[in-house]
C-alpha cells in the first residue's frame, strides 16, 4: 500500500555555519520516479509461454593488480643530505622483553641501556602478559592465486551516475600501528599508553599480538597491491623510534630500519605510502605522579598525556626524525590523529597546535618537502535535530565548533579559538597575535574522519550553563547527542558501534568543512563495523553487503560534492584494510579483510572488491 504522506530529507549545502544544514518538506503521494517516462508507465503487459531453459549467464572478473613502477618519485632529499637538520642522533638496539624472564640486564650504569629499557616495561606494570605471536621475523610475501581475486556477485541495487574522480584523487586504505602491528615487546619498542590501558577493565583484549603486521607487513601489502589499492596509510609507533621518547635519547636502529623497509616495499609494489606520526600511542614516559593514564580527561575520552611540559618539544623532535629519514619517499603526512579525543585540558590543546605548526614549518622551510603535511580530526558531524529550530541549529554549531574549530581556527584560518571552546575549558592557553601568525595556514589539507552523523539539540538548562558546570552529564560538548530524527527514525542503518550509514549528511559535511576552513578536504578514515559480524560464520562475514553499501553510498556523495558543489575533496582512505584491535575489542570489525586470530590467515571481504572497483571504474583521464 502506498503511503499517503511521505516526508523527504533534502540537504541544503550552505556555506554559512549559522544556518541549518537541512530542512524537512512534506509532500503527498508515493515516491516519484522521474526517470520512468516510457510507455510502460501506462501500457498493459502481454503474457506468453516460451520454451524454458537455464539460459542465465553470470560473468566474472578478477581484480586488477597495481602495475610495477618504472620510476620512483621523490619529495625531498634523502637522509644523507638532511641529517644535519637533526644533529647528534645516536642509534642503538635493545632486544625484547618478557615479563616471565628471570635473567636481568647488567648494564645498569648506562642510562639508556638494556637495564634502563627493561625498567620502562617493569614500571608500566603490564597485566595479562600475552607474550609473542606466531612470528619472530619478517615473513617473505607470496603471490596471490587468481582464485582469491575473483570479484564476488554484485548486489542487485548499486550506485548510478556518471561522475568520475579527478585524476589526482587519492584513494587507499588505512590502519594504525597499535591496532595491527603486535610485537609490542619486541625489537626495542618501549611501553605506550595503548599497552597500559589495554589491561584495564574486565574482558578487554590487549594489543600484544593483534594482526602481527610488524612481521607480516609484506604479505599485507602484497594482498592490497593485488587488489589494485593505490595508497597505503599507516602510522609509526613513537616508542619504536625513540624508546626513551625525549630529545637527546638514542634512536632505535631496528625501528628506523623497519619503517624504511615498509615504505620501500609499498613503493616496490606500485603503491604510495602516507604516514601518520602519532595515533594515540603516547610513550609511557609522559605519565607519572599526578598524571595517570586512567585519570578522567576534561576534554577528550582519554588522558593522552599531551599536557606534559616536555611533550611539545619531544613530539617535534620525534617528528623531525621521521621527516628527515622518510620525506624523500612519503608524499603525504599527518602529524596527529584525532587529537581532541586524547586531550586532557587546555595545555594539551596548546601543545598539539604548536607542535603541529612547528613541524609544518620544518617540513616546508627546512626539509623543503614538496609533498603535503596536515592533521586529521574526529567529528561525527553534528546536525540540528529540528533544522527549523534556531536553538537546535545553535547547538549543532556549538558541537562542531568545539570539536573542530578549536584546532582548525588557528591552524587553517589563523584566528582565535571559538567561543564554544573558551567558555567551556577555563584553563585554555590564550593565543597571541604572534602565535596566530605562526600557526595560521600550517596545514596543506584538512584531514577528517567522518564516520557518521550525530543529531544535536541543546541540553537541559542551555549550553552556557552546561559549559560553566564541569559536573554536567553533557559536559564538555554541552549538547544532547542522538541518533534519530524528529520523527523517531534512526538517521541510517546501524552498525555494531556508533556508526550509522549517513551518506547525504556526508555531502553536507564536506561542504561545511571546505567553505568554513577553506582548504582541500582529505577523508582520512571512514568505515563501518557490520552489526554482529564477528558472531557469523566466516563465509557470511566475507559477504558484507552492509559495508559495501556504506562505502559506495559515501563515495557516491563524495562525487556529487566534487562535481555539483565545487568542493575540493582531495581523497579518501578507507578504514580499515583488515579487521583489527579496536582499543580493547575485536568484536567491532571495521575491516575489509577477515583475520583468523589463531592462524593470522587473511581473507578478502566483498566490500574491498566493491570499493576498489567503484573507484577504479570512475577514474578520470
XYZ file of C-alpha atoms in Angstrom:
621
model
C 0.000 0.000 0.000
C 1.397 3.407 -0.957
C 1.733 5.868 1.917
C -0.499 8.900 1.915
C 2.274 11.106 3.222
C 5.997 10.840 2.560
C 8.493 13.042 4.303
C 11.687 13.681 2.400
C 15.016 14.873 3.711
C 16.602 17.378 1.353
C 20.172 18.515 2.094
C 20.885 22.160 1.527
C 24.557 22.836 1.011
C 25.080 26.055 2.867
C 28.373 27.779 3.424
C 27.294 29.753 6.472
C 27.563 27.704 9.654
C 24.935 29.816 11.378
C 22.219 28.335 9.158
C 20.622 24.910 9.206
C 22.100 22.096 7.138
C 18.769 20.517 6.150
C 15.032 21.159 6.093
C 12.028 18.859 6.141
C 9.479 19.337 3.352
C 6.163 17.480 3.430
C 4.774 16.100 0.167
C 1.869 13.761 -0.599
C 1.655 10.544 -2.586
C 4.170 7.792 -3.311
C 7.797 8.408 -4.200
C 8.175 9.907 -7.704
C 10.085 8.102 -10.478
C 11.326 10.927 -12.700
C 13.454 8.624 -14.863
C 10.482 6.419 -15.854
C 8.891 8.265 -18.775
C 8.455 5.378 -21.235
C 5.171 3.901 -22.463
C 5.428 1.141 -19.837
C 4.017 3.553 -17.268
C 0.559 3.339 -18.905
C 0.653 0.156 -21.052
C -0.605 -3.293 -20.039
C 1.713 -6.343 -20.102
C 1.368 -9.164 -22.636
C 1.666 -12.720 -21.281
C 3.049 -15.657 -23.300
C 4.519 -19.174 -22.964
C 8.095 -19.912 -24.086
C 10.382 -22.935 -24.044
C 12.213 -22.888 -20.676
C 15.950 -23.458 -20.363
C 18.688 -22.434 -17.911
C 19.993 -19.598 -20.018
C 21.015 -17.259 -17.212
C 24.681 -16.361 -17.525
C 26.992 -14.895 -14.943
C 30.129 -13.012 -15.850
C 33.118 -12.902 -13.567
C 36.162 -10.691 -13.348
C 39.368 -10.689 -11.377
C 40.859 -7.734 -9.562
C 43.498 -5.735 -11.429
C 46.804 -5.578 -9.556
C 48.877 -2.449 -9.196
C 51.354 -2.109 -12.075
C 55.045 -2.442 -11.337
C 56.603 1.023 -11.064
C 59.022 2.148 -13.766
C 60.167 5.268 -11.914
C 60.108 6.427 -8.316
C 59.069 9.945 -7.388
C 60.978 11.799 -4.687
C 59.560 14.524 -2.467
C 62.700 15.706 -0.646
C 66.372 14.922 -0.385
C 67.370 11.710 1.386
C 68.547 11.394 4.975
C 72.183 11.551 3.952
C 71.539 15.177 2.918
C 69.083 16.050 5.706
C 70.872 14.512 8.695
C 72.368 17.893 9.618
C 68.825 19.028 10.493
C 68.785 16.549 13.400
C 72.334 16.784 14.728
C 73.712 14.492 17.382
C 71.471 11.474 16.760
C 72.814 8.193 18.076
C 71.346 4.767 17.388
C 71.343 1.511 19.291
C 69.289 -1.680 19.704
C 67.639 -3.222 22.757
C 66.015 -6.573 22.013
C 62.813 -7.988 23.556
C 61.119 -8.021 26.944
C 59.466 -10.984 28.638
C 57.532 -10.496 31.849
C 58.387 -14.047 32.899
C 62.137 -13.874 32.255
C 64.482 -14.329 35.208
C 67.733 -13.083 33.651
C 68.495 -9.402 34.228
C 70.498 -6.887 32.225
C 73.794 -5.876 33.813
C 74.446 -2.521 32.088
C 72.924 -0.547 34.942
C 75.415 2.309 34.550
C 74.073 3.136 31.084
C 71.021 5.449 31.404
C 69.743 4.141 28.059
C 70.958 0.569 28.210
C 69.034 -2.696 28.369
C 68.583 -2.414 32.121
C 67.004 1.048 31.811
C 64.878 -0.088 28.862
C 63.665 -3.128 30.805
C 62.772 -0.908 33.743
C 60.395 1.047 31.497
C 58.369 -2.126 30.990
C 58.513 -3.013 34.671
C 57.284 0.465 35.620
C 54.427 0.220 33.122
C 53.065 -2.726 35.144
C 51.702 -4.611 32.155
C 48.915 -7.043 33.087
C 47.686 -10.103 31.213
C 51.059 -10.573 29.529
C 50.422 -12.445 26.284
C 53.988 -12.754 25.035
C 54.702 -13.370 21.403
C 52.609 -14.383 18.442
C 53.336 -16.872 15.684
C 56.200 -14.967 14.079
C 59.539 -13.544 15.183
C 60.978 -12.345 11.875
C 59.686 -10.644 8.726
C 57.793 -13.081 6.505
C 58.550 -13.074 2.772
C 55.428 -12.443 0.665
C 53.861 -14.965 -1.668
C 51.867 -14.041 -4.795
C 48.113 -14.473 -4.555
C 46.402 -17.129 -6.666
C 43.853 -15.876 -9.178
C 41.139 -17.749 -7.315
C 41.416 -15.246 -4.430
C 40.956 -12.264 -6.745
C 37.648 -13.136 -8.414
C 35.037 -10.488 -7.737
C 32.024 -11.684 -5.696
C 28.442 -11.490 -7.008
C 27.257 -7.907 -7.187
C 24.413 -6.598 -5.062
C 21.253 -6.056 -7.102
C 20.958 -2.356 -6.335
C 24.108 -0.363 -6.927
C 25.314 3.188 -7.483
C 24.211 5.172 -10.508
C 25.705 8.288 -12.034
C 28.418 9.172 -14.500
C 30.776 11.329 -12.444
C 34.461 10.405 -12.358
C 37.089 11.088 -9.726
C 39.780 13.616 -10.659
C 42.982 12.016 -11.922
C 44.906 13.097 -8.814
C 42.258 11.814 -6.352
C 43.911 9.907 -3.504
C 42.250 6.563 -2.839
C 43.519 3.917 -0.468
C 43.156 2.116 2.824
C 44.351 2.841 6.343
C 45.497 1.232 9.570
C 47.444 2.212 12.684
C 50.472 0.731 14.431
C 48.889 -0.141 17.777
C 45.902 -1.772 16.113
C 47.705 -4.083 13.683
C 51.413 -4.438 14.418
C 51.579 -6.627 17.522
C 55.157 -7.483 18.606
C 54.824 -4.805 21.280
C 57.554 -6.268 23.500
C 59.981 -6.881 20.651
C 62.633 -5.135 18.560
C 63.353 -2.419 21.120
C 59.863 -0.992 21.435
C 59.049 0.571 24.808
C 55.627 0.786 26.532
C 52.951 3.175 25.341
C 49.543 4.271 26.572
C 47.978 1.509 24.471
C 49.636 -1.289 26.448
C 48.866 0.371 29.782
C 45.169 0.902 29.069
C 44.673 -2.460 27.356
C 44.836 -4.334 30.646
C 42.240 -2.207 32.420
C 38.658 -3.419 32.801
C 37.080 -6.832 32.545
C 37.227 -8.881 29.350
C 39.294 -6.312 27.473
C 41.618 -7.681 24.819
C 45.126 -6.264 24.516
C 47.355 -5.134 21.652
C 50.207 -7.556 22.322
C 49.736 -9.654 19.166
C 46.857 -8.179 17.074
C 47.472 -8.847 13.345
C 51.254 -9.362 13.626
C 51.603 -6.838 10.823
C 55.062 -5.978 12.189
C 56.250 -9.290 10.735
C 53.531 -9.815 8.100
C 53.541 -6.350 6.526
C 54.953 -7.597 3.225
C 52.152 -10.093 2.784
C 49.580 -7.472 3.757
C 50.985 -5.086 1.146
C 51.148 -7.877 -1.430
C 47.453 -8.568 -0.895
C 46.449 -4.917 -1.201
C 48.560 -4.380 -4.329
C 46.992 -7.481 -5.886
C 43.580 -5.898 -5.329
C 44.634 -2.674 -7.060
C 44.735 -0.412 -3.980
C 46.920 2.627 -4.702
C 47.550 4.315 -1.323
C 48.540 2.618 1.920
C 48.132 4.795 5.002
C 49.784 3.658 8.232
C 51.081 5.128 11.472
C 54.515 4.894 13.029
C 54.882 3.945 16.685
C 56.801 6.685 18.516
C 58.021 4.093 21.029
C 59.626 2.024 18.256
C 61.664 5.006 17.049
C 62.565 6.560 20.430
C 62.109 4.061 23.273
C 63.070 6.767 25.773
C 60.864 9.313 23.966
C 62.751 12.520 24.763
C 65.191 14.629 22.724
C 68.806 13.536 23.153
C 67.934 9.883 23.778
C 69.071 7.159 21.343
C 67.135 6.207 18.224
C 66.141 2.576 17.866
C 68.019 1.320 14.827
C 65.619 -1.588 14.333
C 62.608 0.719 14.369
C 64.067 3.191 11.879
C 65.025 0.366 9.512
C 61.684 -1.430 9.855
C 59.608 1.525 8.677
C 62.122 2.319 5.945
C 61.765 -1.243 4.657
C 57.979 -0.997 4.875
C 57.939 2.220 2.830
C 60.278 0.699 0.240
C 58.088 -2.381 -0.131
C 54.951 -0.266 -0.570
C 56.710 1.572 -3.395
C 58.085 -1.650 -4.882
C 54.527 -2.970 -5.232
C 53.397 0.124 -7.147
C 51.599 1.710 -4.194
C 52.118 5.051 -2.443
C 52.643 5.440 1.338
C 51.038 8.037 3.578
C 52.211 8.318 7.186
C 50.566 9.357 10.441
C 53.202 10.304 13.002
C 51.061 9.736 16.063
C 47.900 7.654 16.507
C 47.062 7.740 20.254
C 50.070 5.628 21.369
C 51.697 8.107 23.768
C 55.041 6.967 25.236
C 54.693 5.871 28.857
C 57.280 8.452 29.944
C 54.726 11.269 29.712
C 52.748 9.844 32.606
C 53.692 9.795 36.247
C 52.781 11.187 39.632
C 49.774 13.465 39.270
C 49.206 12.388 35.661
C 47.862 8.856 35.485
C 46.638 7.338 32.198
C 43.393 6.344 33.902
C 42.629 9.912 35.041
C 39.458 11.386 33.575
C 40.161 13.837 30.783
C 38.393 17.210 30.846
C 38.113 17.394 27.040
C 38.515 14.021 25.344
C 37.694 10.467 26.306
C 41.224 9.554 27.418
C 44.079 11.348 29.136
C 46.707 11.142 26.390
C 49.452 12.908 28.344
C 49.740 15.777 25.851
C 49.690 18.305 28.698
C 53.080 17.107 29.986
C 55.515 20.034 29.929
C 58.025 18.056 27.858
C 55.509 16.790 25.293
C 55.687 19.587 22.717
C 59.467 19.612 22.291
C 59.608 15.813 22.426
C 56.985 15.407 19.713
C 58.682 17.946 17.478
C 61.997 16.128 17.909
C 60.334 12.805 17.043
C 58.605 14.330 14.030
C 61.854 15.809 12.746
C 63.480 12.373 12.899
C 60.672 10.919 10.779
C 60.687 13.762 8.268
C 64.443 13.676 7.726
C 64.501 9.885 7.320
C 61.425 9.314 5.142
C 60.324 12.531 3.394
C 62.149 11.576 0.221
C 59.671 8.705 -0.281
C 56.453 9.788 1.504
C 54.249 12.407 -0.197
C 51.507 12.786 2.447
C 51.999 13.272 6.187
C 49.604 13.577 9.140
C 51.048 14.888 12.390
C 48.244 13.937 14.815
C 45.315 11.549 14.605
C 42.099 12.897 16.160
C 43.867 14.918 18.886
C 40.703 16.099 20.654
C 39.843 12.572 21.817
C 43.008 12.285 23.938
C 43.335 15.900 25.106
C 43.036 16.347 28.845
C 42.954 20.119 29.236
C 43.810 23.474 27.693
C 47.529 22.854 27.824
C 47.019 19.638 25.836
C 45.359 21.576 23.015
C 48.080 24.228 23.113
C 50.833 21.609 22.786
C 49.108 19.870 19.875
C 48.563 23.051 17.871
C 52.038 24.472 18.423
C 53.947 21.241 17.823
C 51.977 20.637 14.624
C 52.784 24.155 13.376
C 56.477 23.742 14.168
C 56.658 20.533 12.156
C 54.795 22.109 9.235
C 57.361 24.923 9.072
C 60.214 22.431 9.452
C 58.907 20.277 6.583
C 58.380 23.100 4.099
C 61.154 25.502 5.143
C 63.995 23.190 6.248
C 63.360 19.826 4.626
C 61.984 21.643 1.558
C 59.474 18.848 1.124
C 57.322 19.001 -1.993
C 54.631 16.699 -0.598
C 51.797 17.654 1.727
C 51.656 17.801 5.521
C 48.461 18.123 7.532
C 46.484 16.935 10.514
C 43.384 14.737 10.865
C 40.377 15.306 13.121
C 37.435 13.385 14.511
C 33.923 14.797 14.408
C 30.741 12.852 13.867
C 29.117 15.790 12.143
C 26.512 17.449 14.340
C 23.229 18.266 12.592
C 20.318 20.062 14.281
C 17.501 17.807 15.433
C 14.951 20.263 14.097
C 16.569 22.449 11.443
C 13.776 24.996 11.788
C 14.529 25.445 15.489
C 17.217 28.095 15.983
C 18.257 26.591 19.337
C 18.955 23.250 17.682
C 20.939 24.987 14.941
C 22.970 26.872 17.568
C 23.625 23.592 19.397
C 24.885 21.933 16.192
C 27.225 24.841 15.514
C 28.486 24.726 19.101
C 29.096 20.973 18.834
C 31.083 21.270 15.599
C 32.990 24.328 16.785
C 34.107 22.637 19.994
C 35.381 19.540 18.205
C 36.814 21.107 15.060
C 37.256 24.857 15.217
C 39.207 24.549 18.467
C 42.083 23.265 16.344
C 41.055 24.388 12.874
C 40.537 28.090 13.599
C 44.201 28.686 14.497
C 45.714 26.123 12.088
C 43.706 26.854 8.938
C 42.455 30.399 9.401
C 44.989 31.951 11.772
C 42.210 33.148 14.076
C 41.461 32.608 17.755
C 39.770 29.631 19.376
C 35.967 29.541 19.029
C 33.784 30.711 21.879
C 32.499 27.148 22.259
C 35.951 26.158 23.488
C 36.797 29.237 25.519
C 33.583 29.221 27.575
C 33.957 25.500 28.326
C 37.657 24.978 29.118
C 38.687 27.586 31.699
C 42.397 26.708 31.615
C 42.768 27.224 27.874
C 46.075 28.830 26.866
C 45.469 32.181 25.111
C 46.995 32.618 21.667
C 48.783 35.874 20.957
C 48.798 37.659 17.612
C 52.327 36.366 17.128
C 51.175 32.807 17.867
C 48.345 33.034 15.361
C 50.604 34.450 12.661
C 52.960 31.495 13.095
C 50.257 28.814 13.455
C 47.932 30.087 10.734
C 47.903 28.292 7.376
C 50.058 25.417 8.611
C 48.203 22.537 7.002
C 48.086 21.649 3.321
C 44.725 19.926 3.738
C 42.049 19.270 6.332
C 42.052 15.591 7.290
C 38.709 14.387 8.636
C 37.344 11.041 9.850
C 33.601 11.471 9.094
C 32.318 8.031 10.061
C 28.739 9.119 10.703
C 26.462 11.972 11.767
C 25.039 12.955 15.156
C 21.663 14.582 15.789
C 22.140 17.518 18.164
C 19.931 19.698 20.376
C 20.587 21.907 23.447
C 20.995 20.322 26.893
C 18.514 20.982 29.700
C 19.279 24.420 31.090
C 21.112 25.543 27.974
C 24.632 25.427 26.587
C 26.170 28.226 28.650
C 25.017 26.755 31.956
C 26.460 23.388 30.985
C 29.757 24.934 29.852
C 30.141 26.533 33.286
C 29.462 23.245 35.103
C 32.055 20.523 34.542
C 29.930 18.056 36.519
C 27.090 18.266 33.994
C 26.439 14.910 32.295
C 26.563 16.756 28.961
C 29.952 18.366 29.597
C 32.171 19.194 27.702
C 30.246 19.070 24.394
C 27.223 20.542 26.179
C 24.627 19.267 23.730
C 22.213 16.353 23.634
C 23.510 13.790 21.135
C 21.018 11.418 19.499
C 20.816 9.079 16.527
C 17.183 9.591 15.464
C 15.393 12.404 13.663
C 12.371 14.367 14.886
C 10.054 11.623 13.605
C 11.753 8.914 15.653
C 13.539 7.178 12.775
C 17.202 6.251 13.085
C 19.279 8.516 10.865
C 20.532 5.468 8.958
C 21.306 1.763 9.103
C 23.083 0.963 12.370
C 26.429 -0.783 12.762
C 27.997 -2.725 15.627
C 29.087 0.561 17.209
C 28.259 4.267 16.931
C 28.375 4.367 13.113
C 25.193 4.783 11.051
C 25.047 4.902 7.253
C 24.503 8.627 6.612
C 25.795 9.476 3.114
C 23.670 12.574 2.459
C 24.887 14.112 5.708
C 28.446 13.448 4.499
C 27.896 15.627 1.442
C 26.590 18.431 3.629
C 29.564 17.997 5.942
C 32.125 18.205 3.147
C 30.585 21.484 2.031
C 30.680 22.787 5.608
C 34.367 21.864 6.008
C 35.540 23.276 2.692
C 33.584 26.507 2.882
C 34.384 27.110 6.544
C 38.096 26.299 6.704
C 38.987 26.999 3.058
C 41.377 24.091 2.456
C 41.183 20.861 0.454
C 39.479 18.092 2.414
C 41.065 14.646 2.743
C 38.829 11.934 4.177
C 41.496 10.237 6.259
C 39.294 7.483 7.724
C 35.762 6.184 7.189
C 34.383 2.723 7.741
C 31.584 0.533 9.019
C 31.606 -2.350 11.548
C 28.729 -4.567 10.393
C 26.349 -5.406 13.239
C 27.028 -8.858 14.715
C 29.618 -9.698 12.074
C 32.049 -11.347 14.496
C 29.337 -13.835 15.517
C 28.727 -15.048 11.954
C 30.282 -17.957 10.105
C 33.361 -16.872 8.158
C 31.671 -17.186 4.754
C 28.881 -14.907 5.962
C 31.393 -12.382 7.299
C 33.005 -12.232 3.874
C 29.735 -11.293 2.114
C 29.486 -7.948 3.918
C 26.910 -6.109 1.815
C 26.070 -3.507 4.503
C 29.701 -2.399 4.483
C 29.646 -2.189 0.691
C 26.506 -0.078 0.905
C 28.226 2.231 3.366
C 31.320 2.727 1.225
C 29.612 3.052 -2.147
C 26.961 5.455 -0.875
C 29.591 7.617 0.823
C 31.788 7.656 -2.275
C 28.783 8.492 -4.458
C 28.148 11.539 -2.295
C 31.834 12.463 -2.498
C 31.482 12.595 -6.278
C 28.414 14.818 -6.006
C 30.288 17.047 -3.577
C 33.139 17.445 -6.062
C 31.094 17.952 -9.226
C 27.872 19.601 -8.041
C 29.054 21.565 -5.014
C 32.571 22.508 -6.136
C 34.215 21.039 -3.025
C 37.883 20.089 -3.337
C 37.808 16.582 -1.850
C 41.427 15.568 -2.168
C 40.930 11.869 -1.478
C 39.517 9.140 0.746
C 41.256 6.464 2.831
C 39.025 3.597 3.963
C 39.244 2.205 7.495
C 40.322 -0.468 7.696
C 42.084 -2.777 5.291
C 41.659 -5.685 7.754
C 39.837 -6.476 10.995
C 41.995 -5.224 13.847
C 42.212 -4.409 17.526
C 39.690 -1.689 18.382
C 41.218 -0.471 21.655
C 40.206 -3.381 23.844
C 37.764 -5.020 21.466
C 37.892 -7.389 18.496
C 34.100 -7.573 18.177
C 33.661 -4.271 16.317
C 35.092 -5.309 12.961
C 35.815 -2.429 10.599
C 37.985 -4.489 8.270
C 37.610 -5.249 4.584
C 39.525 -8.451 5.234
C 38.749 -11.188 7.731
C 41.606 -12.152 10.065
C 41.800 -15.540 11.763
C 43.053 -14.767 15.296
C 44.677 -18.204 15.628
C 46.405 -18.652 12.274
C 46.652 -14.985 11.130
C 45.103 -16.008 7.801
C 43.558 -13.096 5.874
C 40.579 -13.392 3.530
C 39.111 -10.664 1.351
C 35.596 -9.456 2.042
C 33.169 -8.417 -0.666
C 33.382 -4.749 0.371
C 37.039 -4.429 -0.621
C 36.290 -5.684 -4.124
C 33.259 -3.411 -4.389
C 35.031 -0.282 -3.153
C 38.133 -0.696 -5.316
C 36.011 -1.487 -8.369
C 33.784 1.539 -7.730
C 36.752 3.911 -7.629
C 38.794 2.395 -10.449
C 35.792 2.313 -12.799
C 35.392 6.051 -12.188
C 38.955 7.233 -12.650
C 39.295 10.442 -14.630
C 41.620 10.736 -17.589
